[in-house]
Each structure stands twice: as C-alpha cells, then as structure tokens.
Coordinates of C-alpha atoms and ligand atoms in Angstrom, one line a residue:
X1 CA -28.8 0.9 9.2
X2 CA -30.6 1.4 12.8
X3 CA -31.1 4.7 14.1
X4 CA -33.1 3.2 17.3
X5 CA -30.9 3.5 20.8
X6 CA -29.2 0.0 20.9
X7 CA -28.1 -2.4 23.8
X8 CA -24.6 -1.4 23.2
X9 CA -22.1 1.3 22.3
X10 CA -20.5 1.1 19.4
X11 CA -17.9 -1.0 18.2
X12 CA -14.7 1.2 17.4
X13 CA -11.2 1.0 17.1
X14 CA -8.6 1.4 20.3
X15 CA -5.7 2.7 19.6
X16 CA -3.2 4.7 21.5
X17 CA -4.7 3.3 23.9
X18 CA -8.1 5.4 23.8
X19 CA -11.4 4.3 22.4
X20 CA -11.3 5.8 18.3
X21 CA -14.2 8.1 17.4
X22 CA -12.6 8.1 13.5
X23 CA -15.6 7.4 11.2
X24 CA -13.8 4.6 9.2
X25 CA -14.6 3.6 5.9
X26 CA -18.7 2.6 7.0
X27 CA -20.8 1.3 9.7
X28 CA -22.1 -2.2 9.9
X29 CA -25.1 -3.4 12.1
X30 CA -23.8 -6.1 14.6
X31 CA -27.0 -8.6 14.9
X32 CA -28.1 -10.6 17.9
X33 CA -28.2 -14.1 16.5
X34 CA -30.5 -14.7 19.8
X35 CA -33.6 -12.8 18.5
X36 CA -32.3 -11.0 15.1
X37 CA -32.3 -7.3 17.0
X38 CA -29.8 -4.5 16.5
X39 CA -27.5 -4.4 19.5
X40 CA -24.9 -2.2 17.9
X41 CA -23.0 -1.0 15.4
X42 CA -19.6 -1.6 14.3
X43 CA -16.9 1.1 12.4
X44 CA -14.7 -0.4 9.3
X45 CA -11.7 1.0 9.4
X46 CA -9.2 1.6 6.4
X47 CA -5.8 1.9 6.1
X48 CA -6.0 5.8 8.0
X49 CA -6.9 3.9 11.2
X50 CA -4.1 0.7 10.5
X51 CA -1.5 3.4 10.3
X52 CA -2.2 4.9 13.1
X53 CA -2.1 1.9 15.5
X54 CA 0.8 0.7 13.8
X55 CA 2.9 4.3 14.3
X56 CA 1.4 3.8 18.2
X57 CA 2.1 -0.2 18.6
X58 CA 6.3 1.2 16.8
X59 CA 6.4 3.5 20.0
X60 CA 5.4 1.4 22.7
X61 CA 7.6 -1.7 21.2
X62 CA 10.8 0.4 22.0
X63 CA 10.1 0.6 25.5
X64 CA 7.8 -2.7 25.5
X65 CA 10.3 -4.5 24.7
X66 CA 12.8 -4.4 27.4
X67 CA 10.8 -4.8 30.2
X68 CA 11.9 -8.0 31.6
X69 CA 9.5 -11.0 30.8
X70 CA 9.0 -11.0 34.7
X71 CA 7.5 -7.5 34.9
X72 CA 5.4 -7.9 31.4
X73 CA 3.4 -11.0 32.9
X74 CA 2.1 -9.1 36.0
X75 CA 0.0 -7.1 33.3
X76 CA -1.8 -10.6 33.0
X77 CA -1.8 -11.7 36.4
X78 CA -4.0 -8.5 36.8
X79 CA -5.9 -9.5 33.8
X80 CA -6.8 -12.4 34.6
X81 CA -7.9 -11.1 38.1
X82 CA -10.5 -8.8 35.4
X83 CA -11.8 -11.6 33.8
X84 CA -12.4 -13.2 36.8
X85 CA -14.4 -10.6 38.0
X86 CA -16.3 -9.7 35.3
X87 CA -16.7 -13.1 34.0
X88 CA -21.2 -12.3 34.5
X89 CA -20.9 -9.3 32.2
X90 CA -18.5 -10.8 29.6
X91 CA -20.5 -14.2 29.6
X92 CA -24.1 -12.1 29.2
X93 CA -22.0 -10.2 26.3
X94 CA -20.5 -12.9 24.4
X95 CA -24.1 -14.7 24.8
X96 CA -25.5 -11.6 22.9
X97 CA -23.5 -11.1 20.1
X98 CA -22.6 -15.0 19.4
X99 CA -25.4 -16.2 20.3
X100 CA -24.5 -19.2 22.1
X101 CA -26.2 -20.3 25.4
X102 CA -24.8 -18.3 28.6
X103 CA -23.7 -21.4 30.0
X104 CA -21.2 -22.2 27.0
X105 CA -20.3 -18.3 27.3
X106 CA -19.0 -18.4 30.5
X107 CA -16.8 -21.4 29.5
X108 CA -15.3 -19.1 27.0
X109 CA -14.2 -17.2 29.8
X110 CA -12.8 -19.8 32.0
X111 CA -11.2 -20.8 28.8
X112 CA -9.8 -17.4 28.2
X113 CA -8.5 -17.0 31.9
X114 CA -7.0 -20.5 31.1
X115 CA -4.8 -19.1 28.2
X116 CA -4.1 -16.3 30.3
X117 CA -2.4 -18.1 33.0
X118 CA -0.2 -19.7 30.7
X119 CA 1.2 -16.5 29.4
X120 CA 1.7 -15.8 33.1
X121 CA 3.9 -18.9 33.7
X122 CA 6.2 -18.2 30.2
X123 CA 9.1 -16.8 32.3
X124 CA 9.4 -20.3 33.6
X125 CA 9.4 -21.6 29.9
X126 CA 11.6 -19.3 28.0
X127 CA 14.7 -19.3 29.8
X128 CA 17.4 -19.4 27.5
X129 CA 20.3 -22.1 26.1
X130 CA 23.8 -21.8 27.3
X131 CA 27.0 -24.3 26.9
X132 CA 30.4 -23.9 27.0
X133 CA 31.2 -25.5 23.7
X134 CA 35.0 -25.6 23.8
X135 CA 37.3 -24.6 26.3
X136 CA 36.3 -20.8 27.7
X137 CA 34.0 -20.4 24.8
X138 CA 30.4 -20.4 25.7
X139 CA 27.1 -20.4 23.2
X140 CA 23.9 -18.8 24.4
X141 CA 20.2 -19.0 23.0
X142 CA 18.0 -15.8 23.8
X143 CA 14.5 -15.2 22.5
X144 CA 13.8 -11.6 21.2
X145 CA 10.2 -10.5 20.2
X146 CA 9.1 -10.4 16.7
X147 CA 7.9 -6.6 16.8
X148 CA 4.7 -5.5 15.6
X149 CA 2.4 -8.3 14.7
X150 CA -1.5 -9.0 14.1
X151 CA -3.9 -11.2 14.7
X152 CA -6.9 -11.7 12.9
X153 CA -10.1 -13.3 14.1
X154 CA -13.2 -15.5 13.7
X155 CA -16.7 -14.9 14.9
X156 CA -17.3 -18.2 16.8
X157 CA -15.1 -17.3 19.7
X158 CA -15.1 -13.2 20.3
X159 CA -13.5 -13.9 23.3
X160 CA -11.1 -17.0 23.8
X161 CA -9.9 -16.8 20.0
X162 CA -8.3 -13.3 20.9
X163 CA -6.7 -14.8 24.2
X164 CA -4.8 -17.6 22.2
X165 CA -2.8 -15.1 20.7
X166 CA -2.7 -12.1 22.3
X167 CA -1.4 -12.8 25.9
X168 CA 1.5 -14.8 24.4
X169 CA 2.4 -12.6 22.2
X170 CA 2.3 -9.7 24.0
X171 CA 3.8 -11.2 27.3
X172 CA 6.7 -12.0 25.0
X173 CA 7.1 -8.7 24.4
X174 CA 5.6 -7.6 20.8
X175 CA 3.1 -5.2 20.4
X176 CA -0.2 -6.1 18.8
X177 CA -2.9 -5.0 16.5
X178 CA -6.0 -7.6 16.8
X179 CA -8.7 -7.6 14.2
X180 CA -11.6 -8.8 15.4
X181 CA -14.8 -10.5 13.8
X182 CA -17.0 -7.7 12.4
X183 CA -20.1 -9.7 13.0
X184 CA -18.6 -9.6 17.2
X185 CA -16.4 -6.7 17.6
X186 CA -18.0 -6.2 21.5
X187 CA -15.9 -8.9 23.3
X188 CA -12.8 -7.1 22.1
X189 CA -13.4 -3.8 23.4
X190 CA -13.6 -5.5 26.8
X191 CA -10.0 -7.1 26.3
X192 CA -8.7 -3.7 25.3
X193 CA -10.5 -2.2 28.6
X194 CA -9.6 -4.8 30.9
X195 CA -6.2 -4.9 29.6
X196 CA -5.7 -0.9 29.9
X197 CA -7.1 -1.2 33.1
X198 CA -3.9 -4.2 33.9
X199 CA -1.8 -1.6 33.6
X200 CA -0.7 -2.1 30.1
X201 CA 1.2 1.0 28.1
X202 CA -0.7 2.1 25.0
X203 CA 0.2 1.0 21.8
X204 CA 1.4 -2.4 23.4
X205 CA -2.4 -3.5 22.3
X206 CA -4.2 -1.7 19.4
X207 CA -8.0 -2.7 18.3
X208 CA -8.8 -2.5 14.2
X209 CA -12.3 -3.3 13.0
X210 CA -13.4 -4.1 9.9
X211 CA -13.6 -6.3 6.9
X212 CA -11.7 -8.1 4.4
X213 CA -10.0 -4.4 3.2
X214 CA -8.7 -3.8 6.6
X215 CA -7.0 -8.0 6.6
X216 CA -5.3 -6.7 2.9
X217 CA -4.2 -3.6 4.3
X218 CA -2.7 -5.3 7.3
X219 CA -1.1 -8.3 5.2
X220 CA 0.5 -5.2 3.2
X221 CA 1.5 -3.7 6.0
X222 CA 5.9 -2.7 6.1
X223 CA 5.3 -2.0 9.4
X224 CA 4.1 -5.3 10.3
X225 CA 5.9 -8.6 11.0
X226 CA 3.7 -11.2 11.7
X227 CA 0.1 -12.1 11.1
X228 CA -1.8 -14.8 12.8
X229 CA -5.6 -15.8 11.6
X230 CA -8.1 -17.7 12.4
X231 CA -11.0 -18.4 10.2
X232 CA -12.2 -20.6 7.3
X233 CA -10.0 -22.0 4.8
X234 CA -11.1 -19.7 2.1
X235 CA -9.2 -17.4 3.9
X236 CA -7.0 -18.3 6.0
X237 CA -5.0 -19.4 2.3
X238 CA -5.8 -15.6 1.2
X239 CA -3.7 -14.3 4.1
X240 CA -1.1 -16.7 4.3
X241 CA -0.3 -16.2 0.4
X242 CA -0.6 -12.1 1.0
X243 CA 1.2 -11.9 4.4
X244 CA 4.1 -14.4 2.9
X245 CA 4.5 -12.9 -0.2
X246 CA 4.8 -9.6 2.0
X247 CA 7.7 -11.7 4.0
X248 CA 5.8 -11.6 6.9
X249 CA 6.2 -14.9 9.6
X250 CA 2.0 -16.4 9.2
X251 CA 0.6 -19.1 10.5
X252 CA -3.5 -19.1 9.5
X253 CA -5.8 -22.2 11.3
X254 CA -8.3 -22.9 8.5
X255 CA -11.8 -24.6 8.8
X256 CA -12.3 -28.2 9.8
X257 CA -14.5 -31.8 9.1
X258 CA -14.2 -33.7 12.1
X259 CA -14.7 -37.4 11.8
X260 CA -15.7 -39.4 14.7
X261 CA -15.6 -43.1 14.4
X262 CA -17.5 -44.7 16.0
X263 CA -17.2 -48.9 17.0
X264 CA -19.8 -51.6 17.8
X265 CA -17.5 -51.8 21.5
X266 CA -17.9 -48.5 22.7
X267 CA -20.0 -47.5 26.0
X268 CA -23.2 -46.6 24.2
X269 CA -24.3 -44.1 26.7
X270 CA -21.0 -42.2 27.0
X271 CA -20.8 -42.3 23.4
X272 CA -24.3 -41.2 22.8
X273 CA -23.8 -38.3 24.9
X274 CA -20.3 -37.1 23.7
X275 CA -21.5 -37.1 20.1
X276 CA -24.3 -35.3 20.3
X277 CA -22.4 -32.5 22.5
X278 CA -20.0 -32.6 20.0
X279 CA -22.2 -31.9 17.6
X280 CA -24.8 -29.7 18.8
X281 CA -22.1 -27.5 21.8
X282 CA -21.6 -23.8 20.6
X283 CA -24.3 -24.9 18.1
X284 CA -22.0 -26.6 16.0
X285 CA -20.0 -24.2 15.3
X286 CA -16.5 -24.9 16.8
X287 CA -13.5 -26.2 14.4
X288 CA -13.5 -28.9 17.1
X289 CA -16.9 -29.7 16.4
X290 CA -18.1 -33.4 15.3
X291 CA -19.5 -33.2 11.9
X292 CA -19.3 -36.8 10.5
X293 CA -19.5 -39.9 12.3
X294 CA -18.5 -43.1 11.0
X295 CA -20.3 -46.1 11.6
X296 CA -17.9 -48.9 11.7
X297 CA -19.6 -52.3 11.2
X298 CA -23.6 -52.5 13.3
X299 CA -23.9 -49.8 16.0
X300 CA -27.4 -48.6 15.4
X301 CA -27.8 -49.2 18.8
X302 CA -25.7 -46.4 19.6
X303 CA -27.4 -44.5 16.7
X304 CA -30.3 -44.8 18.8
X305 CA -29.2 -43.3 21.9
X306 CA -27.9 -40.5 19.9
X307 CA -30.9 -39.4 18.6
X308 CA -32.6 -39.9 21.8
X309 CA -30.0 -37.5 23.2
X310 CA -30.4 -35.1 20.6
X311 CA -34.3 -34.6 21.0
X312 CA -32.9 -33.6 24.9
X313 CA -31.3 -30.8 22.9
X314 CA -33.8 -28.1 22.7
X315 CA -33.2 -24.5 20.9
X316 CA -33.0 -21.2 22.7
X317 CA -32.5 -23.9 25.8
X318 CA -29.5 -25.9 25.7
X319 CA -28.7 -25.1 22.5
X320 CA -28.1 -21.4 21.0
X321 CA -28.6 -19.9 17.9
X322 CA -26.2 -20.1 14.5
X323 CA -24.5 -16.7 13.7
X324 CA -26.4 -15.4 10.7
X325 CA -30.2 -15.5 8.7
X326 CA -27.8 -16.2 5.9
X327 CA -25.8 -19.2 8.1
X328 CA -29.3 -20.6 8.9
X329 CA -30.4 -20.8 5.1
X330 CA -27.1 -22.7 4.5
X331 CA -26.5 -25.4 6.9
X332 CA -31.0 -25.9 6.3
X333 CA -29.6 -26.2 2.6
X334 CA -27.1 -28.6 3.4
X335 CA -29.8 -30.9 4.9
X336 CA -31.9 -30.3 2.1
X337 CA -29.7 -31.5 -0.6
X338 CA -28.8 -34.3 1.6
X339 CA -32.3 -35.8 1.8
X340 CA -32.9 -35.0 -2.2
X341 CA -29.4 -37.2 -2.9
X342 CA -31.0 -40.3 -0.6
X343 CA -30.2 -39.7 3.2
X344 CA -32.2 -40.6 5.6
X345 CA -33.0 -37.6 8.6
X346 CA -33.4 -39.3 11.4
X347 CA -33.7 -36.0 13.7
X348 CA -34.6 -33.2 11.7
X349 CA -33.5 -29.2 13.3
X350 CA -34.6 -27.4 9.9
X351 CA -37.8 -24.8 10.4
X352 CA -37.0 -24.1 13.8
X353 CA -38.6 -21.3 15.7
X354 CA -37.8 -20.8 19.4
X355 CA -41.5 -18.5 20.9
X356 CA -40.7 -15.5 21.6
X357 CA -37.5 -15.6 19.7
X358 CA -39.1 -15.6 16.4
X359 CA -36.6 -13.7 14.4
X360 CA -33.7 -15.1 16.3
X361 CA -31.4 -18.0 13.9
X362 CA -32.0 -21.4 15.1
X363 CA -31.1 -24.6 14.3
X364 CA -32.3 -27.9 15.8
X365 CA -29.7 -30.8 16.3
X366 CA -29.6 -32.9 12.8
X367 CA -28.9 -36.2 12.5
X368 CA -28.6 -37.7 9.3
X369 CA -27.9 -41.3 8.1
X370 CA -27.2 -43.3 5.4
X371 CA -25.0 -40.7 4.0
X372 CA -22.6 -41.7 1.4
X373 CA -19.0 -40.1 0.8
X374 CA -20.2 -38.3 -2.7
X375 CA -22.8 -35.9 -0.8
X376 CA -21.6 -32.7 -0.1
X377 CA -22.7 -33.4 3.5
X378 CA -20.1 -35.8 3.7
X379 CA -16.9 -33.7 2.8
X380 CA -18.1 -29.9 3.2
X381 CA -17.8 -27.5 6.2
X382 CA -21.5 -27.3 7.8
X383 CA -20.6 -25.5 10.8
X384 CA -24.2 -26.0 12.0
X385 CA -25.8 -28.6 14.7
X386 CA -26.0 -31.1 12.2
X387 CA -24.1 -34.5 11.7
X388 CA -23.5 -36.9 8.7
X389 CA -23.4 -40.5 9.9
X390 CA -21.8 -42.4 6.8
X391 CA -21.6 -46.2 7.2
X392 CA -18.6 -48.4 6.6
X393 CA -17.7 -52.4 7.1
X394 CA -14.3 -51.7 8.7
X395 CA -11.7 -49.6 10.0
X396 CA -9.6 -49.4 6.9
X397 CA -12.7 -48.0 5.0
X398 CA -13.6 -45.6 8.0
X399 CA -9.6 -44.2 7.9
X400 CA -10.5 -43.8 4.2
X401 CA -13.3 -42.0 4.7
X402 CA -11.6 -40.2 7.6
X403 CA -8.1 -39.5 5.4
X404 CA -10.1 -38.3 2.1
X405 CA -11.2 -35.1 3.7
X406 CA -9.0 -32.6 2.7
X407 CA -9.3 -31.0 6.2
X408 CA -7.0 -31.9 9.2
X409 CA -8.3 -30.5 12.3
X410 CA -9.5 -33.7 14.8
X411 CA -10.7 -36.7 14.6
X412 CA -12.1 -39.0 17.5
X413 CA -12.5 -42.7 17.8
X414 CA -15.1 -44.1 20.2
X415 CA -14.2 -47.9 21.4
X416 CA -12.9 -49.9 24.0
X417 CA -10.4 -51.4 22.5
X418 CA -7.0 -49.9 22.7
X419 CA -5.4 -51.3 19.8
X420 CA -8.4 -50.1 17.4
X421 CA -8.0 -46.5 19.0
X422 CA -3.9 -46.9 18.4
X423 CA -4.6 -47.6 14.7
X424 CA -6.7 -44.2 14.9
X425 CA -3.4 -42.0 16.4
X426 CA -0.7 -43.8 13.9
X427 CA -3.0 -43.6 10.6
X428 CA -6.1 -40.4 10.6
X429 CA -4.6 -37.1 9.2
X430 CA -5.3 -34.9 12.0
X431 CA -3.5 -32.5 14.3
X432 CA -5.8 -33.2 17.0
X433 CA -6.9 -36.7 18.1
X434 CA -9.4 -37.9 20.4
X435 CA -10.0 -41.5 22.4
X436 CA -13.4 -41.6 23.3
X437 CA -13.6 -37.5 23.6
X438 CA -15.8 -36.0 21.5
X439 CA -13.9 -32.6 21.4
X440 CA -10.7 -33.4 21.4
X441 CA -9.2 -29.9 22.4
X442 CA -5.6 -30.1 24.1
X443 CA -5.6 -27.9 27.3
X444 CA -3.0 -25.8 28.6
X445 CA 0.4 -26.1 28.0
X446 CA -0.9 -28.4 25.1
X447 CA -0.8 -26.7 21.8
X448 CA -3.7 -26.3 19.7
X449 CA -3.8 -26.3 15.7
X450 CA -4.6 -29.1 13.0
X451 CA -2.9 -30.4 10.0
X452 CA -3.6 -30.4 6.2
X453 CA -6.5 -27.5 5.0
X454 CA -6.7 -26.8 8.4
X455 CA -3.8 -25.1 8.7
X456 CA -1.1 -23.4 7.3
X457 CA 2.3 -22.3 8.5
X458 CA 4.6 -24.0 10.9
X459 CA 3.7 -24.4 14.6
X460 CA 0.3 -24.4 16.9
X461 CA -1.5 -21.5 17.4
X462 CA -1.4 -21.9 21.3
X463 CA 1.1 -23.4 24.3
X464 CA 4.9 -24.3 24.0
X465 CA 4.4 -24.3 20.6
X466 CA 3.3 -20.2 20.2
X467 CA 6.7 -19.3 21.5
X468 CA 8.9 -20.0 18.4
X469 CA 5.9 -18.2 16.4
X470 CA 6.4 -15.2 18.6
X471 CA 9.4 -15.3 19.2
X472 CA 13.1 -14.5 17.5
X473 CA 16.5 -16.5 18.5
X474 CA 19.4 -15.0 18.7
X475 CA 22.7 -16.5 19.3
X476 CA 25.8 -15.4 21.2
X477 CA 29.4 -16.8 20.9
X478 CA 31.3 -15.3 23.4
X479 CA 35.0 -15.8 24.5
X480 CA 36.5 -13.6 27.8
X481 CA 39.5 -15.7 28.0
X482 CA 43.1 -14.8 27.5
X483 CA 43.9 -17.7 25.0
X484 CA 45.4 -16.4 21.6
X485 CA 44.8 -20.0 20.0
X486 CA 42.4 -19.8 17.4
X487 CA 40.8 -23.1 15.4
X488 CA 38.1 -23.3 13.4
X489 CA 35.6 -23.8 16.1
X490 CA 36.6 -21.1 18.6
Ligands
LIG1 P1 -14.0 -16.1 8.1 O1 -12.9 -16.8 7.4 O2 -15.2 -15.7 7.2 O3 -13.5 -14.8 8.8 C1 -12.4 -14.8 9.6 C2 -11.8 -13.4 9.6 O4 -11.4 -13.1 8.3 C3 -12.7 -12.3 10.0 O5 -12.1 -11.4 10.9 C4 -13.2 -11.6 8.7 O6 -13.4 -10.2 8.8 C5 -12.0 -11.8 7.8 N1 -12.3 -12.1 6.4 C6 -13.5 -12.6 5.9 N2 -13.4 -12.7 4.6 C7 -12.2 -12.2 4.2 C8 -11.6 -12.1 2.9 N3 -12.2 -12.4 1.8 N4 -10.3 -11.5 2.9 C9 -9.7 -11.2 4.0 N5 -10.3 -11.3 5.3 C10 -11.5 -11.8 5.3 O7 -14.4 -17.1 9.3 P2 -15.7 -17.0 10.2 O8 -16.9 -17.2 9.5 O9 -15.6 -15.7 11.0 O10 -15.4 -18.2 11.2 C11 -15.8 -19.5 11.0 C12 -14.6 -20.3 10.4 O11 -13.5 -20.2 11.2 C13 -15.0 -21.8 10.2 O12 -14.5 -22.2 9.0 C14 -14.2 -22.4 11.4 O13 -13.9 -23.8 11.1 C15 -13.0 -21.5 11.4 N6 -12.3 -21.6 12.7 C16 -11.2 -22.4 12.7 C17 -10.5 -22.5 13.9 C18 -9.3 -23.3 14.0 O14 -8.6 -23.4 15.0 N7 -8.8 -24.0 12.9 C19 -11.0 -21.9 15.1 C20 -12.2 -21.2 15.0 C21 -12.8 -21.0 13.8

C-alpha cells in the first residue's frame, strides 16, 4: 500500500447521495496500466456500506418512482450536457486508469452520451397498450419499475459499461446501486457527480466498491430486485446462479471468442485494416474484439496486409496498455504455448517495453498462424492484442470451427459475396453478427448482448430490449359501463 500523494482522490462509496468516508472492509491500490504508478486508492466495502445504500436507494424509490417518465429524463438531458462538457477530463481519466489510448477514451464517451440519449428518448418508446376487447371493456398495458436493482461492472469500460445500464434503468424509474470495477472505480465517481449535479435526488443512484464479497452480499440482498453484470464467464454464471436462486430478475453478459472469417473475395485492404483494429482497438480487450480469424481456402495475401498493418500498430502510440502485470504474463503465456504446440508467429507483441513507460503493461499486436482448433489459443478468452488465424478448406469447416466455441458473443465474415455472408447470419451461433465489420457492435436503439457462454438471462443488456429487463407490466381490465351482462370474457 502507497503512502506517497497520488494523482487522484480516493475511490469511495456514494451514497445518500454524498461521497462515503466509511473505511470498508480494506484499501486496494488502483494501478495505471500506462506506466505501473499508484494513481489511487480504492475502499472495499462490506455488507455495512450495501445496507446503507440500499435503506437510501428504498427512500428515494417511493418518491422516484412517480415522477412521470417525462420529468425523470430531463435528469439525462442535463447529463448528457455534463459529459459533453467534460468529455477532456473524463477521456484523460479513463486513459489513466484503463489504460487505453486517449483517443479510444474519448470514444467511450461519445459512446456513453450515445446511450444516454437513448434513455432520453424512452418516453417515446414506453407508451403503454390499450384495446377495447369487448364491448365497453377496455385492456391496458403499463410498465412499472422493478425497484431497487444493481449493476455490476467490468474493468474494460469504467465508463460506457455503467451508461448501458444505468440511464435506462434509472430513467425508468428504479433506483440503483452500481458496483464498479475495483481495478477502475474513478470513472464512476464522475457519473455519480455529474449525475448529482443533473439534478438527481439521492438515493436514486448509489456507488459500492469492492470485490467479489460485496457482488455476494448484493446477490443476497432482500432488498434488492434485480442484478445486472457484466464480466467474464467465470462469473457472470456465479451471479446469475446466486441472484436467481435469491429470485432476483438477472441477466449477466459473459466473456467472448470472436471468430472472423475471412474469404479469398474480400477487399484485402479494408479487410486488412478492420482486422487488425479489431484486434489490436482497446488493446484487445473488448468482448467485441476479433480473436480468431478463419482462413477460408488461400487468402495469405490478405494475411500479408494484415501484418503489414499490424507493424503500423505501435505501443504507448496507437495502441495502449493491457490492464494488469498479471494480464501481461497471461495473454505473453498464451503466445508462448502457442508457438511450443507448432504455430507459426508471424508478428510477435511479447517483451514489449514502451521508453519511458518502462513499468507500464504493454503488449504488441500478435499475429499467429497455422493455429489448429486443439491449442488453447484457438478456443480460450485472450483478451489481449493477439489473434489466432486457424486455416480451413471451406465454409462448412470454418462455421465448425466458428460453432464449436462455447462462446456466443460476434462473429464477422469478410467477403463480397452476399450469399456466403447470408450462410454466416442463418448458421454462426452468435448474438451479434458482422458483414465485413470488424466490430460488429449494434448502435443505438440496437440492443447489445450475445448468445450461448456469453450470456445468460433473457433479453440485451442495452436498447428496446433493456426495457422489459427494467421494467414490470401490469394489466388493467376495466369496465365503466352500465351493462349488467356478464360472460366469460367480460
Ligand atoms: P471479471 O468477471 O473478473 O469482473 C467483473 C466484475 O465482477 C467486477 O466488478 C469484479 O469485482 C467482480 N468479480 C470478480 N470476481 C468475482 C467473483 N469471484 N465473484 C463475484 N464477483 C466477482 O471481469 P473483468 O476482468 O473485469 O472484465 C473482463 C471480462 O469481461 C472479459 O471476460 C470480457 O469478455 C468481459 N466483458 C463482457 C462484455 C459483454 O458484453 N459480454 C462486455 C465487457 C466485458
């Protein structure tokens, strides 16, 4: 633990809407991945601190609640004017404790004010069902919060991971207790400050750091009705067997394997350049991210370009550093193992030191061929800049190859024929698809969320499709007529 003065304040809980100085169960250093250097520290709360923001989040919901959907979304109107006006402070912060480059930093904000002005336009989307469904008897549909509910985060996106969740949720009227990434808990305090700032009551947003203890505690939790998480697949199946089993609504996004196929037809230079930013963006470590491509039939002259694209990628430049020392050691292990089984590294990131940045943890971009679907490289998670190119005769071997991986996140398909990328969209055993897109990521009012180990629960995580998961129908049968005539059906 650092006793030096650090970049930052510390990390700590906000609830009641004030900034915690409860000591929590420990302290954890929160690392720079950019140069290994103590920028601050972060507070683990226990179940004390979860009570308390739960008892707060119960009072506001009463009154939260019954604002009208119209008045809630002005909160974000104003917030999205915040994050528009602090987008240079947010980006330099996320760039800090991620680690990735400033440039993909402030796309995580756009991104965020992106999600945010779809929570703005939900009045327009949630209007209710009525029909008069026999003669002066009418049915109506209206959509009720859930109450209190959480969301639990990754560390890859500190900020735009929160805003999938919590501007829905909230402008649909729950009350929310977010659990952010211990190895990022600085992004988060700025929602929480920005949002107070919007105008929003306290309680209606509550902040809980810490580690796995606190995401127990908050599956356990009476009080709580709802749990959304974001993470690996480790644990995304850990909370959705704890919060179900606790009879809680869940839906937890896993990890990911994306497979990009890749055929002798399609524009080399476009396809060069989209795989190797699929692969190397956020330094490979986005759930979209490409990390196997399949080589359907000769396309080593699109091999080539790839490489020669991925020497443009330089760490600490246009590429930024991987999360952890520990993160580092792994995905370099991957590789490792990968050459000792009989791959061939064709561009080789391992060993990297960026000068000046000597204790920062960097990865080059890693391309590997001639990898064969027994390596661990082939089916395992790498999240690092690194992709597996495994080499198959036709497209019924590549969807194979593609349909074996127990993940279900994306899968692309790079060609330019139309009824090869068709065969893609009816047959791979993804939730997100791509045509000659290297990160397939459906925009706003798209929903987001894959299939298979990469999620479980029912519904996206994001768009039309977060409604239902925050939202409650209730039904009305209502008859104001004189008629004393009864049937069945009125
Ligand atoms: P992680 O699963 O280690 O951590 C996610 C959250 O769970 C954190 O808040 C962490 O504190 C908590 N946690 C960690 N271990 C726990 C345990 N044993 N019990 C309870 N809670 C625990 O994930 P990460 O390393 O922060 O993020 C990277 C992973 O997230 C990758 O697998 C990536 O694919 C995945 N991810 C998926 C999506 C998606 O949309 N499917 C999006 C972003 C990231």
């Amino acid at each position: 633990m650092s006793t030096a003065i650090l970049r930052y304040p510390n990390a700590c809980d906000f609830i009641d809407g004030k900034f915690s100085d409860s000591k929590g169960l420990a302290s954890l250093d929160v690392v720079s991945p950019l140069d290994g250097e103590v920028i601050s520290q972060v507070q683990l709360s226990g179940e004390v601190e979860l009570n308390l923001a739960v008892v707060s989040a119960q009072k506001a919901f009463s009154s939260w609640s019954k604002w009208t959907i119209k008045d809630r979304v002005q909160i974000f109107f104003n917030y999205r004017e915040l994050l528009k006006k602090h987008s240079k402070e947010l980006a330099e912060l996320i760039h800090h404790e991620n680690g990735k480059t400033i440039e993909e930093a402030i796309a995580e904000v756009d991104k965020s004010i992106e999600l945010t002005e779809f929570a703005c336009s939900l009045p327009q989307l949630i209007q209710g069902e009525i029909l008069e469904v026999s003669r002066g008897v009418e049915c109506r549909i209206d959509r009720f919060p859930v109450g209190i509910v959480a969301s639990i985060v990754p560390f890859n996106f500190p900020l735009m991971v929160p805003n999938w969740t919590l501007p829905n949720a909230i402008a649909l009227g729950n009350c929310m207790i977010l659990k952010p990434s211990e190895k990022v808990p600085l992004s988060s305090m700025w929602i929480a400050r920005l949002l107070k700032e919007s105008g929003l009551p306290d309680g209606v947003l509550s902040i809980v750091n810490g580690d796995s203890r606190i995401v127990e505690a908050i599956c356990k939790h009476q009080g709580i009705a709802a749990v959304s998480f974001v993470g690996s697949t480790k644990v995304a199946k850990i909370v959705y067997s704890l919060a179900t089993s606790n009879f809680k609504r869940a839906l937890c996004l896993g990890g990911a394997k994306n497979h990009l196929l890749v055929l002798p037809d399609a524009n080399p230079e476009m396809t060069a350049s989209n795989v190797a930013a699929s692969v190397t963006g956020c330094a490979g470590q986005r759930c979209m991210a490409a990390s196997a491509m399949v080589a359907v039939g000769n396309v080593d002259h699109i091999i080539q370009k790839l490489c020669d694209e991925a020497r443009k990628i330089i760490p600490g430049k246009n590429l930024g550093a991987v999360i952890s020392k520990e993160s580092k050691e792994r995905i370099e292990r991957y590789i490792t193992e990968a050459e000792k089984a009989g791959a061939k590294i064709l561009v080789d990131g391992r060993n990297y030191k960026v000068l000046g940045k000597e204790d920062g943890f960097y990865v080059g971009p890693t391309i590997i061929d001639l990898v064969t679907p027994d390596m661990k490289i082939a089916s395992e998670e790498v999240f690092g800049p690194v992709v597996a190119i495994i080499r198959v005769n036709n497209m019924e071997e590549a969807m194979q190859i593609e349909n074996r991986n127990p993940y279900g996140n994306a899968a692309s398909v790079f060609t330019q024929n139309g009824a090869a990328a068709r065969y893609v969209l009816d047959h791979a055993e993804a939730g997100m698809i791509g045509v000659n897109i290297g990160v397939p990521v459906p925009r706003e009012p798209f929903s987001f969320g894959g299939w298979n180990e990469s999620k479980f629960g029912v519904g996206d995580i994001t768009g039309n499709s977060s409604i239902d998961l925050w939202t409650r129908l209730k039904k009305t049968t209502i008859k104001w007529n004189p008629e004393s005539k009864t049937n069945w059906m009125s």
